[in-house]
Structure formats: C-alpha cells, structure tokens
mmCIF file of C-alpha atoms in Angstrom:
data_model
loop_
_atom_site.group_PDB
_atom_site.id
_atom_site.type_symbol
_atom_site.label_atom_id
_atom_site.label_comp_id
_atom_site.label_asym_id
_atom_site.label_seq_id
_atom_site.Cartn_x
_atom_site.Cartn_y
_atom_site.Cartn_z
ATOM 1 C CA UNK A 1 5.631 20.537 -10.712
ATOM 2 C CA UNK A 2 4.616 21.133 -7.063
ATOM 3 C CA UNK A 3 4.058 18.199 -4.603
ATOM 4 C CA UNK A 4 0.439 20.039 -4.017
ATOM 5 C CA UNK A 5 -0.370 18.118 -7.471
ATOM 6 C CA UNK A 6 -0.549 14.848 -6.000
ATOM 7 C CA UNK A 7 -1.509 15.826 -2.687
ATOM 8 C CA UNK A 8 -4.304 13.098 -2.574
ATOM 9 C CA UNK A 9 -1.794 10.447 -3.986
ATOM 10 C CA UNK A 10 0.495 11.219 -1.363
ATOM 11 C CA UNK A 11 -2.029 11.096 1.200
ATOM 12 C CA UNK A 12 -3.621 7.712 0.096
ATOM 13 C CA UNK A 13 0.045 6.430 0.034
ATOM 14 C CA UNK A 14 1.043 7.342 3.374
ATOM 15 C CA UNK A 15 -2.658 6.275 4.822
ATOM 16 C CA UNK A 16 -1.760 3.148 2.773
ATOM 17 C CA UNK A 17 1.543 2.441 4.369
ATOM 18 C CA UNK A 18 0.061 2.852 7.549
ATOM 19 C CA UNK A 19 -2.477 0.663 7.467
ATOM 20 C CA UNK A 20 0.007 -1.721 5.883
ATOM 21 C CA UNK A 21 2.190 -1.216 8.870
ATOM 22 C CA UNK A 22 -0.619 -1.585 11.587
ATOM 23 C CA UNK A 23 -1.506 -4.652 9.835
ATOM 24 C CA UNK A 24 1.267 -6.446 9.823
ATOM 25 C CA UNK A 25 1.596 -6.016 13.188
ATOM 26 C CA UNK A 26 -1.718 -7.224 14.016
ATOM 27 C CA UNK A 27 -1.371 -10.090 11.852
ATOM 28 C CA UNK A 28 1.078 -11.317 14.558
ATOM 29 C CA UNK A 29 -0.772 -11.413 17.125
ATOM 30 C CA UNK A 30 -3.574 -13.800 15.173
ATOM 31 C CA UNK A 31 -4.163 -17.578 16.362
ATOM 32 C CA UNK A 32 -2.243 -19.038 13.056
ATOM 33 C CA UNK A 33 0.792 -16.809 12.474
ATOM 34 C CA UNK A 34 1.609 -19.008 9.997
ATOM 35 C CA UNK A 35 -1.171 -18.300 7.921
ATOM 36 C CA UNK A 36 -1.134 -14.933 7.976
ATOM 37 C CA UNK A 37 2.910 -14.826 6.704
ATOM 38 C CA UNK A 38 1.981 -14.055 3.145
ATOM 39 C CA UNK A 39 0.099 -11.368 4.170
ATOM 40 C CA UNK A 40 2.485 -9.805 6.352
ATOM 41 C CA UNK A 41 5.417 -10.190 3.647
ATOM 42 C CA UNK A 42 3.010 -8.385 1.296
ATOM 43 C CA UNK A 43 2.206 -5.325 4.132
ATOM 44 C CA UNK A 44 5.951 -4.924 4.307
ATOM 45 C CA UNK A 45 6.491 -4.726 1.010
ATOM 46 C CA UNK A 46 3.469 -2.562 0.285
ATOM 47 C CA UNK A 47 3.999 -0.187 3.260
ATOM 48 C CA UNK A 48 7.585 0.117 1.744
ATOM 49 C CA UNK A 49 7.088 1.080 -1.825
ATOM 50 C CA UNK A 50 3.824 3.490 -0.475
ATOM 51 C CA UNK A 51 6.430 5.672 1.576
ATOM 52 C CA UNK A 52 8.813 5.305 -0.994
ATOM 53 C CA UNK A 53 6.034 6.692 -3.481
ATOM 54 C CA UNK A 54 5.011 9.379 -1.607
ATOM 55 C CA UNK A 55 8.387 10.982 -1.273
ATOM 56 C CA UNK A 56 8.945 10.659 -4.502
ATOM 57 C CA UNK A 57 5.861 12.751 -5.486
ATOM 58 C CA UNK A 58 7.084 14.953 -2.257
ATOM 59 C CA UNK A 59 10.198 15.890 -4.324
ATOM 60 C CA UNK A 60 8.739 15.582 -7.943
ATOM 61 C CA UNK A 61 11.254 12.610 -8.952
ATOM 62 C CA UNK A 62 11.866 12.128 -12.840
ATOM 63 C CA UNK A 63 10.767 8.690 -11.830
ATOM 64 C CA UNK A 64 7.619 9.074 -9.613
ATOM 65 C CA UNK A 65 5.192 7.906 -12.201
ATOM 66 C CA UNK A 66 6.935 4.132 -12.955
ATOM 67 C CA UNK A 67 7.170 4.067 -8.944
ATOM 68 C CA UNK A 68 3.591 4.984 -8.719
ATOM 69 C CA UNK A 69 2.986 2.258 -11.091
ATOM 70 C CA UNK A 70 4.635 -0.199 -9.259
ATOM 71 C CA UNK A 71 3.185 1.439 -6.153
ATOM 72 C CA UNK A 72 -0.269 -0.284 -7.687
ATOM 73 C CA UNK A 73 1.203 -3.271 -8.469
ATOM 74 C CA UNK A 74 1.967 -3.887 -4.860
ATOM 75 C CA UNK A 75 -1.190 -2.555 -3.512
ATOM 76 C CA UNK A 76 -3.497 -4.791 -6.114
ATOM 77 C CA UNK A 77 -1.445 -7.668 -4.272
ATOM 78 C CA UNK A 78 -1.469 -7.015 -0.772
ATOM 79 C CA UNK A 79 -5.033 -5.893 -1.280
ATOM 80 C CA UNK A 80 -5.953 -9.153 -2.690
ATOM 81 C CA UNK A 81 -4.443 -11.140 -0.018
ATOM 82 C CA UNK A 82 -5.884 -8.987 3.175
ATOM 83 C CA UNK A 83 -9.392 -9.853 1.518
ATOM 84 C CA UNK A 84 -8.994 -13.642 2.164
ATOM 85 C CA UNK A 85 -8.638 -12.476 5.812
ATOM 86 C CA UNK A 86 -11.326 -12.015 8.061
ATOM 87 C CA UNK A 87 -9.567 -9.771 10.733
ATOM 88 C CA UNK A 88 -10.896 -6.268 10.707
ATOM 89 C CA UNK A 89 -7.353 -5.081 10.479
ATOM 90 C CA UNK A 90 -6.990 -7.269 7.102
ATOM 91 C CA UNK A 91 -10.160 -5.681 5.789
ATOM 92 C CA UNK A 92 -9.170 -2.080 6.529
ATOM 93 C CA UNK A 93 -5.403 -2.971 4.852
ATOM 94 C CA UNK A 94 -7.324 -3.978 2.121
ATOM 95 C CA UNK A 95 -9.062 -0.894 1.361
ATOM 96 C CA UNK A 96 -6.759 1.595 2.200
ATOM 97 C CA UNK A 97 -4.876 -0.105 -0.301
ATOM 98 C CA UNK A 98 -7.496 -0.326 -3.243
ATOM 99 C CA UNK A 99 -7.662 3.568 -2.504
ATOM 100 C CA UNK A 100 -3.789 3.784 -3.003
ATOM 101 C CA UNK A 101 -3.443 1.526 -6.593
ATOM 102 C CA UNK A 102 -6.508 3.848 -7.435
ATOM 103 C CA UNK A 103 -5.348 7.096 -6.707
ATOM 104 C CA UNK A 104 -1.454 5.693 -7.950
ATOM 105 C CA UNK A 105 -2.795 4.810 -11.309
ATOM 106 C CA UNK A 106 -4.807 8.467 -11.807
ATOM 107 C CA UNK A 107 -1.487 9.812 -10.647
ATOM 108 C CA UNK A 108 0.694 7.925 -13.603
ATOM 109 C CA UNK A 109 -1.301 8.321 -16.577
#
C-alpha cells in the first residue's frame, strides 16, 4: 500500500497534533491553569498518538489501523474536553480533532 492512500488521514493527523500542540500551550497562559490541566494532559496525549498515527500510515505499518483506532479514541476525548472550554484555541483543538477521529475511523474500517 502507498502512504498516498491515506493522504487525508495523515494530513488531519498532523493538523490534529498541531492544534493539539498549540493548544496546550495556550492553555497555559489562561487565568486558571489549574482548570485547564485536564485539557492539556489530553492535548499531549492526543498530539502524541496523532504523530505517532501518521507515521505509521507514512510507512504502511502492519499495525496502522488498531493505532488509527486508538488515534480516535484519543481525539473523541480531547475533543470532548476542549468543548467545555471557551478559549478560541480550545474550540479550534476541538475540531481539528473531530476531523482526525473522523477521518481515523474511515481510515480503519
């Protein structure tokens, strides 16, 4: 299989992971850092397992279709809890990860 296959996977996964990144950056510069630790744990984690996802597609990996899976998982989460946030940068995090779990679970099936 050719990475050009999942070209728009890969592309919503590394748009995700940024986003993800940028976000939980943000996050720490918002009044209540506290608050906003769950949802920079879950950017971490989702920004992690979207690069890790897209370079698995990159070099067609036996297992890129459980990691895209997972990839979903993650992304449901962190998508979730960005939309209790109203910073812009939360809302954006959000969707670019709705995109991802969407475009992850077309990839897997």
């Amino acid at each position: 299989m050719s990475h050009h296959e999942f070209a728009s996977c890969i592309k919503a996964c590394n748009d995700c992971a940024a986003a993800c990144s940028h976000c939980a950056v943000a996050c720490l510069d918002e009044p209540d850092v506290k608050m906003m630790q769950r949802c920079i744990r879950l950017d971490v984690d989702c920004a992690g397992i979207c690069q890790f996802a897209a370079a698995s597609m990159s070099r067609g990996s036996e297992l890129m279709k459980q990691i895209c899976r997972l990839c979903a998982e993650i992304c449901d989460a962190c998508a979730e809890e960005c939309a209790k946030h109203e910073a812009e940068h939360c809302r954006e995090c959000a969707e670019a990860c709705r995109v991802c779990a969407a475009e992850c679970r077309k990839m897997a099936a």
